[in-house]
GROMACS .gro file of C-alpha atoms in nm:
model
  334
    1MET     CA    1  -7.981   3.198   8.701
    2THR     CA    2  -7.723   3.128   8.410
    3GLY     CA    3  -7.610   2.761   8.539
    4ARG     CA    4  -7.270   2.866   8.487
    5GLU     CA    5  -7.087   2.909   8.840
    6VAL     CA    6  -6.894   3.219   8.945
    7ASP     CA    7  -6.539   3.174   8.922
    8PRO     CA    8  -6.435   3.385   9.268
    9VAL     CA    9  -6.079   3.402   9.179
   10ARG     CA   10  -6.147   3.598   8.844
   11GLU     CA   11  -6.359   3.847   9.018
   12LEU     CA   12  -6.073   3.933   9.256
   13MET     CA   13  -5.820   3.923   8.922
   14GLU     CA   14  -6.061   4.222   8.791
   15ARG     CA   15  -6.067   4.425   9.131
   16HIS     CA   16  -5.719   4.380   9.220
   17ARG     CA   17  -5.561   4.371   8.842
   18THR     CA   18  -5.348   4.641   8.877
   19SER     CA   19  -5.214   4.511   9.179
   20CYS     CA   20  -5.119   4.202   9.048
   21GLU     CA   21  -4.985   4.287   8.717
   22GLN     CA   22  -4.710   4.508   8.886
   23ALA     CA   23  -4.663   4.251   9.145
   24VAL     CA   24  -4.296   4.127   9.157
   25ASP     CA   25  -4.364   3.836   9.332
   26ALA     CA   26  -4.684   3.646   9.553
   27LEU     CA   27  -4.589   3.814   9.822
   28GLU     CA   28  -4.641   4.142   9.686
   29ILE     CA   29  -4.967   4.068   9.608
   30ALA     CA   30  -5.061   3.896   9.951
   31ALA     CA   31  -4.978   4.239  10.099
   32ALA     CA   32  -5.209   4.390   9.892
   33LEU     CA   33  -5.521   4.151   9.936
   34GLU     CA   34  -5.429   4.194  10.308
   35ASP     CA   35  -5.419   4.589  10.271
   36ALA     CA   36  -5.748   4.578  10.133
   37GLY     CA   37  -5.892   4.404  10.422
   38LEU     CA   38  -5.921   4.011  10.264
   39GLY     CA   39  -5.854   3.766  10.507
   40PRO     CA   40  -5.866   3.363  10.543
   41ALA     CA   41  -6.272   3.375  10.490
   42GLU     CA   42  -6.214   3.506  10.159
   43ALA     CA   43  -5.938   3.299  10.075
   44ALA     CA   44  -6.153   3.010  10.158
   45ARG     CA   45  -6.457   3.121   9.984
   46CYS     CA   46  -6.194   3.103   9.688
   47ARG     CA   47  -6.089   2.758   9.750
   48HIS     CA   48  -5.788   2.797   9.900
   49ALA     CA   49  -5.599   2.767  10.249
   50ASP     CA   50  -5.490   3.074  10.299
   51VAL     CA   51  -5.429   3.458  10.177
   52PHE     CA   52  -5.101   3.375  10.067
   53SER     CA   53  -5.211   3.064   9.811
   54LEU     CA   54  -5.487   3.268   9.669
   55ALA     CA   55  -5.186   3.516   9.588
   56GLU     CA   56  -4.986   3.248   9.423
   57GLU     CA   57  -5.305   3.160   9.198
   58LEU     CA   58  -5.312   3.522   9.078
   59TYR     CA   59  -4.967   3.580   9.034
   60ALA     CA   60  -5.010   3.245   8.805
   61ARG     CA   61  -5.314   3.376   8.582
   62VAL     CA   62  -5.235   3.724   8.549
   63PRO     CA   63  -4.951   3.851   8.306
   64ARG     CA   64  -4.701   4.084   8.453
   65ARG     CA   65  -4.672   4.435   8.366
   66PRO     CA   66  -4.423   4.632   8.334
   67PRO     CA   67  -4.159   4.326   8.334
   68THR     CA   68  -4.009   4.161   8.652
   69ALA     CA   69  -3.837   4.384   8.821
   70PRO     CA   70  -3.667   4.383   9.175
   71VAL     CA   71  -3.867   4.532   9.449
   72PRO     CA   72  -3.771   4.879   9.513
   73VAL     CA   73  -3.638   4.890   9.849
   74PRO     CA   74  -3.585   5.207   9.940
   75PRO     CA   75  -3.199   5.316   9.990
   76VAL     CA   76  -3.033   5.266  10.355
   77ARG     CA   77  -2.996   5.598  10.469
   78TRP     CA   78  -2.867   5.527  10.805
   79GLN     CA   79  -2.709   5.903  10.852
   80GLN     CA   80  -3.017   6.058  10.817
   81ARG     CA   81  -3.197   5.825  11.018
   82SER     CA   82  -2.930   5.885  11.274
   83TRP     CA   83  -2.985   6.292  11.237
   84GLN     CA   84  -3.357   6.265  11.251
   85ALA     CA   85  -3.265   6.035  11.586
   86LEU     CA   86  -3.050   6.314  11.743
   87ARG     CA   87  -3.309   6.550  11.657
   88SER     CA   88  -3.592   6.375  11.803
   89ALA     CA   89  -3.378   6.315  12.148
   90VAL     CA   90  -3.306   6.695  12.149
   91ARG     CA   91  -3.661   6.815  12.106
   92HIS     CA   92  -3.792   6.542  12.347
   93GLY     CA   93  -3.566   6.617  12.617
   94LEU     CA   94  -3.529   6.944  12.672
   95PRO     CA   95  -3.879   7.012  12.765
   96ALA     CA   96  -3.836   6.698  13.011
   97ALA     CA   97  -3.513   6.859  13.146
   98ALA     CA   98  -3.646   7.193  13.214
   99LEU     CA   99  -3.910   7.050  13.380
  100ALA     CA  100  -3.707   6.843  13.606
  101GLY     CA  101  -3.505   7.144  13.651
  102GLY     CA  102  -3.793   7.364  13.755
  103VAL     CA  103  -3.947   7.136  14.022
  104ALA     CA  104  -3.570   7.095  14.172
  105VAL     CA  105  -3.559   7.456  14.234
  106LEU     CA  106  -3.957   7.613  14.224
  107PRO     CA  107  -4.174   7.616  14.514
  108PRO     CA  108  -4.404   7.405  14.509
  109VAL     CA  109  -4.694   7.624  14.428
  110ALA     CA  110  -4.540   7.676  14.089
  111ARG     CA  111  -4.477   7.338  14.002
  112GLY     CA  112  -4.850   7.265  13.862
  113PRO     CA  113  -4.834   7.560  13.626
  114LEU     CA  114  -4.456   7.483  13.513
  115ALA     CA  115  -4.579   7.094  13.418
  116VAL     CA  116  -4.856   7.209  13.197
  117LEU     CA  117  -4.665   7.436  13.012
  118CYS     CA  118  -4.378   7.195  12.994
  119GLY     CA  119  -4.622   6.898  12.921
  120GLY     CA  120  -4.747   7.099  12.636
  121TRP     CA  121  -4.426   7.164  12.490
  122LEU     CA  122  -4.378   6.792  12.523
  123ALA     CA  123  -4.661   6.737  12.379
  124TRP     CA  124  -4.632   6.934  12.082
  125ALA     CA  125  -4.236   6.823  12.038
  126ALA     CA  126  -4.417   6.470  11.997
  127ALA     CA  127  -4.696   6.534  11.789
  128ARG     CA  128  -4.544   6.787  11.537
  129PRO     CA  129  -4.505   6.660  11.205
  130ASP     CA  130  -4.079   6.655  11.097
  131GLY     CA  131  -4.017   6.417  10.849
  132ALA     CA  132  -3.986   6.053  10.867
  133SER     CA  133  -3.976   6.100  11.247
  134ALA     CA  134  -4.336   6.207  11.226
  135PRO     CA  135  -4.616   5.991  11.372
  136ASP     CA  136  -4.837   5.880  11.126
  137GLY     CA  137  -5.219   5.861  11.109
  138THR     CA  138  -5.468   6.197  11.126
  139VAL     CA  139  -5.441   6.549  11.332
  140LEU     CA  140  -5.589   6.364  11.607
  141HIS     CA  141  -5.396   6.043  11.642
  142ARG     CA  142  -5.074   6.335  11.641
  143ALA     CA  143  -5.193   6.508  11.890
  144GLY     CA  144  -5.323   6.189  12.087
  145TYR     CA  145  -4.990   6.025  12.051
  146GLY     CA  146  -4.835   6.390  12.203
  147ALA     CA  147  -5.055   6.414  12.489
  148GLY     CA  148  -4.986   6.015  12.568
  149VAL     CA  149  -4.613   6.076  12.542
  150ALA     CA  150  -4.659   6.404  12.754
  151LEU     CA  151  -4.870   6.260  13.055
  152LEU     CA  152  -4.616   5.953  13.071
  153VAL     CA  153  -4.312   6.135  13.073
  154VAL     CA  154  -4.419   6.437  13.350
  155LEU     CA  155  -4.567   6.236  13.579
  156PRO     CA  156  -4.251   6.028  13.726
  157VAL     CA  157  -4.069   6.362  13.626
  158THR     CA  158  -4.301   6.561  13.904
  159THR     CA  159  -4.341   6.278  14.165
  160GLY     CA  160  -4.040   6.055  14.141
  161GLY     CA  161  -3.785   6.294  14.333
  162PRO     CA  162  -3.418   6.352  14.213
  163ALA     CA  163  -3.363   6.011  14.056
  164GLY     CA  164  -3.737   5.966  13.943
  165ALA     CA  165  -3.646   6.311  13.782
  166VAL     CA  166  -3.364   6.150  13.572
  167LEU     CA  167  -3.541   5.857  13.457
  168GLY     CA  168  -3.793   6.000  13.346
  169VAL     CA  169  -3.602   6.266  13.121
  170ALA     CA  170  -3.373   5.956  13.031
  171VAL     CA  171  -3.719   5.814  12.875
  172ALA     CA  172  -3.800   6.130  12.692
  173THR     CA  173  -3.454   6.126  12.531
  174ALA     CA  174  -3.476   5.792  12.417
  175VAL     CA  175  -3.765   5.867  12.221
  176GLY     CA  176  -3.497   5.912  11.987
  177ALA     CA  177  -3.370   5.578  12.001
  178VAL     CA  178  -3.729   5.484  11.932
  179GLU     CA  179  -3.748   5.677  11.651
  180TRP     CA  180  -3.409   5.525  11.494
  181THR     CA  181  -3.546   5.207  11.604
  182THR     CA  182  -3.879   5.211  11.419
  183GLY     CA  183  -3.709   5.327  11.097
  184TRP     CA  184  -3.445   5.007  11.095
  185LEU     CA  185  -3.785   4.800  11.157
  186ARG     CA  186  -3.936   4.898  10.877
  187GLN     CA  187  -3.591   4.882  10.676
  188VAL     CA  188  -3.597   4.550  10.777
  189GLY     CA  189  -3.958   4.469  10.666
  190TRP     CA  190  -3.897   4.601  10.291
  191GLY     CA  191  -3.575   4.366  10.283
  192HIS     CA  192  -3.746   4.064  10.395
  193LEU     CA  193  -4.059   4.166  10.181
  194GLY     CA  194  -3.811   4.114   9.838
  195ALA     CA  195  -3.641   3.840   9.989
  196ALA     CA  196  -3.900   3.632  10.137
  197ARG     CA  197  -4.076   3.370   9.886
  198THR     CA  198  -4.396   3.243  10.129
  199MET     CA  199  -4.604   3.413  10.358
  200ALA     CA  200  -4.440   3.171  10.645
  201ASP     CA  201  -4.086   3.262  10.526
  202PHE     CA  202  -4.186   3.636  10.564
  203ARG     CA  203  -4.309   3.613  10.906
  204ALA     CA  204  -4.005   3.388  11.038
  205ARG     CA  205  -3.781   3.679  10.933
  206MET     CA  206  -3.985   3.933  11.087
  207TRP     CA  207  -4.034   3.765  11.438
  208PRO     CA  208  -3.707   3.829  11.584
  209ALA     CA  209  -3.664   4.175  11.480
  210LEU     CA  210  -3.885   4.316  11.740
  211PRO     CA  211  -3.753   4.125  12.041
  212VAL     CA  212  -3.374   4.213  11.929
  213ALA     CA  213  -3.506   4.592  11.886
  214SER     CA  214  -3.701   4.584  12.286
  215ALA     CA  215  -3.376   4.470  12.391
  216LEU     CA  216  -3.185   4.709  12.253
  217HIS     CA  217  -3.401   4.988  12.341
  218LEU     CA  218  -3.412   4.871  12.707
  219LEU     CA  219  -3.027   4.895  12.694
  220ALA     CA  220  -3.022   5.254  12.541
  221THR     CA  221  -3.287   5.390  12.805
  222ALA     CA  222  -3.104   5.222  13.122
  223GLY     CA  223  -2.770   5.336  12.981
  224LEU     CA  224  -2.925   5.713  12.945
  225GLY     CA  225  -3.059   5.700  13.299
  226LEU     CA  226  -2.749   5.553  13.442
  227THR     CA  227  -2.546   5.855  13.264
  228GLY     CA  228  -2.797   6.108  13.411
  229LEU     CA  229  -2.749   5.979  13.747
  230LEU     CA  230  -2.415   5.938  13.758
  231LEU     CA  231  -2.397   6.289  13.693
  232LEU     CA  232  -2.633   6.366  13.969
  233THR     CA  233  -2.433   6.150  14.189
  234ALA     CA  234  -2.113   6.313  14.131
  235VAL     CA  235  -2.232   6.652  14.183
  236GLY     CA  236  -2.392   6.560  14.517
  237PRO     CA  237  -2.297   6.453  14.871
  238ARG     CA  238  -2.221   6.066  14.889
  239PRO     CA  239  -2.220   5.856  15.197
  240GLY     CA  240  -1.895   5.702  15.076
  241GLY     CA  241  -1.949   5.426  14.852
  242GLY     CA  242  -1.821   5.403  14.495
  243LEU     CA  243  -1.971   5.622  14.196
  244LEU     CA  244  -2.126   5.374  14.029
  245TYR     CA  245  -2.243   5.152  14.305
  246GLU     CA  246  -2.408   5.489  14.474
  247ALA     CA  247  -2.599   5.602  14.095
  248VAL     CA  248  -2.707   5.267  14.041
  249HIS     CA  249  -2.880   5.281  14.416
  250ARG     CA  250  -3.008   5.648  14.382
  251ALA     CA  251  -3.266   5.500  14.206
  252THR     CA  252  -3.503   5.261  14.401
  253GLY     CA  253  -3.599   4.906  14.221
  254PRO     CA  254  -3.950   5.023  14.145
  255GLN     CA  255  -3.810   5.339  13.956
  256TRP     CA  256  -3.588   5.119  13.751
  257ALA     CA  257  -3.878   4.899  13.664
  258GLY     CA  258  -4.144   5.171  13.584
  259GLN     CA  259  -3.861   5.313  13.368
  260ALA     CA  260  -3.816   5.000  13.144
  261ALA     CA  261  -4.202   4.931  13.142
  262LEU     CA  262  -4.260   5.327  12.967
  263ALA     CA  263  -3.973   5.267  12.774
  264LEU     CA  264  -4.138   4.917  12.612
  265LEU     CA  265  -4.473   5.079  12.598
  266LEU     CA  266  -4.338   5.354  12.377
  267LEU     CA  267  -4.153   5.160  12.095
  268PRO     CA  268  -4.444   4.917  12.005
  269ALA     CA  269  -4.691   5.229  12.008
  270THR     CA  270  -4.450   5.406  11.757
  271VAL     CA  271  -4.442   5.075  11.578
  272LEU     CA  272  -4.790   5.054  11.532
  273LEU     CA  273  -4.821   5.418  11.426
  274ARG     CA  274  -4.553   5.363  11.164
  275CYS     CA  275  -4.733   5.085  11.030
  276GLY     CA  276  -5.083   5.217  11.019
  277ARG     CA  277  -5.189   5.101  11.346
  278ALA     CA  278  -5.271   5.448  11.449
  279THR     CA  279  -5.562   5.412  11.699
  280PRO     CA  280  -5.428   5.092  11.935
  281ALA     CA  281  -5.137   5.279  11.954
  282VAL     CA  282  -5.265   5.606  12.090
  283ALA     CA  283  -5.530   5.442  12.281
  284GLY     CA  284  -5.272   5.225  12.448
  285LEU     CA  285  -5.047   5.565  12.554
  286LEU     CA  286  -5.339   5.761  12.677
  287ALA     CA  287  -5.492   5.436  12.880
  288ALA     CA  288  -5.169   5.443  13.034
  289GLY     CA  289  -5.095   5.796  13.126
  290THR     CA  290  -5.490   5.845  13.243
  291ALA     CA  291  -5.449   5.519  13.468
  292GLY     CA  292  -5.095   5.604  13.603
  293LEU     CA  293  -5.207   5.987  13.680
  294LEU     CA  294  -5.532   5.851  13.896
  295LEU     CA  295  -5.324   5.554  14.109
  296THR     CA  296  -5.126   5.837  14.196
  297ALA     CA  297  -5.361   6.079  14.273
  298ALA     CA  298  -5.568   5.779  14.468
  299ALA     CA  299  -5.269   5.781  14.661
  300ARG     CA  300  -5.316   5.360  14.655
  301TYR     CA  301  -4.997   5.329  14.507
  302ARG     CA  302  -4.645   5.487  14.529
  303PRO     CA  303  -4.613   5.678  14.144
  304GLU     CA  304  -4.304   5.464  14.056
  305THR     CA  305  -4.523   5.157  14.124
  306ALA     CA  306  -4.842   5.316  13.976
  307GLN     CA  307  -4.629   5.383  13.686
  308LEU     CA  308  -4.510   5.055  13.652
  309LEU     CA  309  -4.892   4.860  13.684
  310ALA     CA  310  -5.018   5.101  13.431
  311CYS     CA  311  -4.716   5.128  13.175
  312GLY     CA  312  -4.671   4.741  13.234
  313SER     CA  313  -5.034   4.650  13.159
  314ALA     CA  314  -5.056   4.849  12.813
  315ALA     CA  315  -4.740   4.740  12.697
  316ALA     CA  316  -4.820   4.372  12.769
  317LEU     CA  317  -5.065   4.402  12.524
  318LEU     CA  318  -4.936   4.635  12.269
  319LEU     CA  319  -4.565   4.441  12.261
  320PRO     CA  320  -4.780   4.160  12.120
  321TYR     CA  321  -5.024   4.285  11.872
  322ALA     CA  322  -4.690   4.523  11.742
  323TRP     CA  323  -4.502   4.196  11.656
  324LEU     CA  324  -4.796   4.039  11.487
  325VAL     CA  325  -4.842   4.329  11.269
  326LEU     CA  326  -4.483   4.347  11.182
  327GLY     CA  327  -4.506   4.006  11.033
  328ARG     CA  328  -4.802   4.110  10.783
  329PRO     CA  329  -4.632   4.225  10.470
  330GLY     CA  330  -4.894   4.499  10.419
  331ALA     CA  331  -4.768   4.671  10.710
  332HIS     CA  332  -4.452   4.713  10.515
  333ARG     CA  333  -4.601   4.906  10.248
  334ARG     CA  334  -4.734   5.175  10.408
   0.00000   0.00000   0.00000
């Protein structure tokens, strides 16, 4: 014992000196501390109420190196994001459409092998690295992500009849919209990381982002599904009602709800992957796919009801978690 109290803030200064010297504001230091796993308990040990208050002291005590400069926000390349989203839509939509077409024309004995083949194709498409649109995480995470997407899409396409198949293909194609939306959310986070002055300010700016993105994604997915049903209705016999009316009512209410639940599950799962939370994202997809398969196989629920229950439950867990993660500055530094 030396009789001299150790300054815990100085210890943090030494451990995170590089981050503190290169930070352009206290919020960036707070993000670095969060990335390092520091939380309220560590802040309390340093006699601060929260991590941001601790970051403000570090920012004040550590000299800047290099001189203060604007936060390096990645350039907005919406054209590139749009092109990547279009490629993703085609890459995911093709195997789903091939499966739907095969189920419609092949005998039942051939549908099982076709489902395995197209499911593997879809899993490969979802898991393969492809620049910014690739799922993050380890190879195992990417494989789990692809398997989860394939399982969730194959089930409605093979068991939901013509309308269910169309809605399943629409969800697969809408993965392109998921990719675009995820890139937009990361871009928004980068922008607010430079503009927000406090942690509370950053969270307040980010909180509306995921609800807005979810609503837009639901509209895009429903629009793709309605377009497919319009085409299906136009080429088939109609009882005599209007085209739009017949197309909307070609799918049942539970089928529309199941499609919405699946869409609301894929978005937060992909967001979590991009923000470095791959394990809960993959676990949610695989759990929902497995639960839907078991509920359908047990014949206790219709396929669309099983999809609604499984995907809705998983989405109810992942959406709030993704919302909280997006409010953390560290999620946008990866």
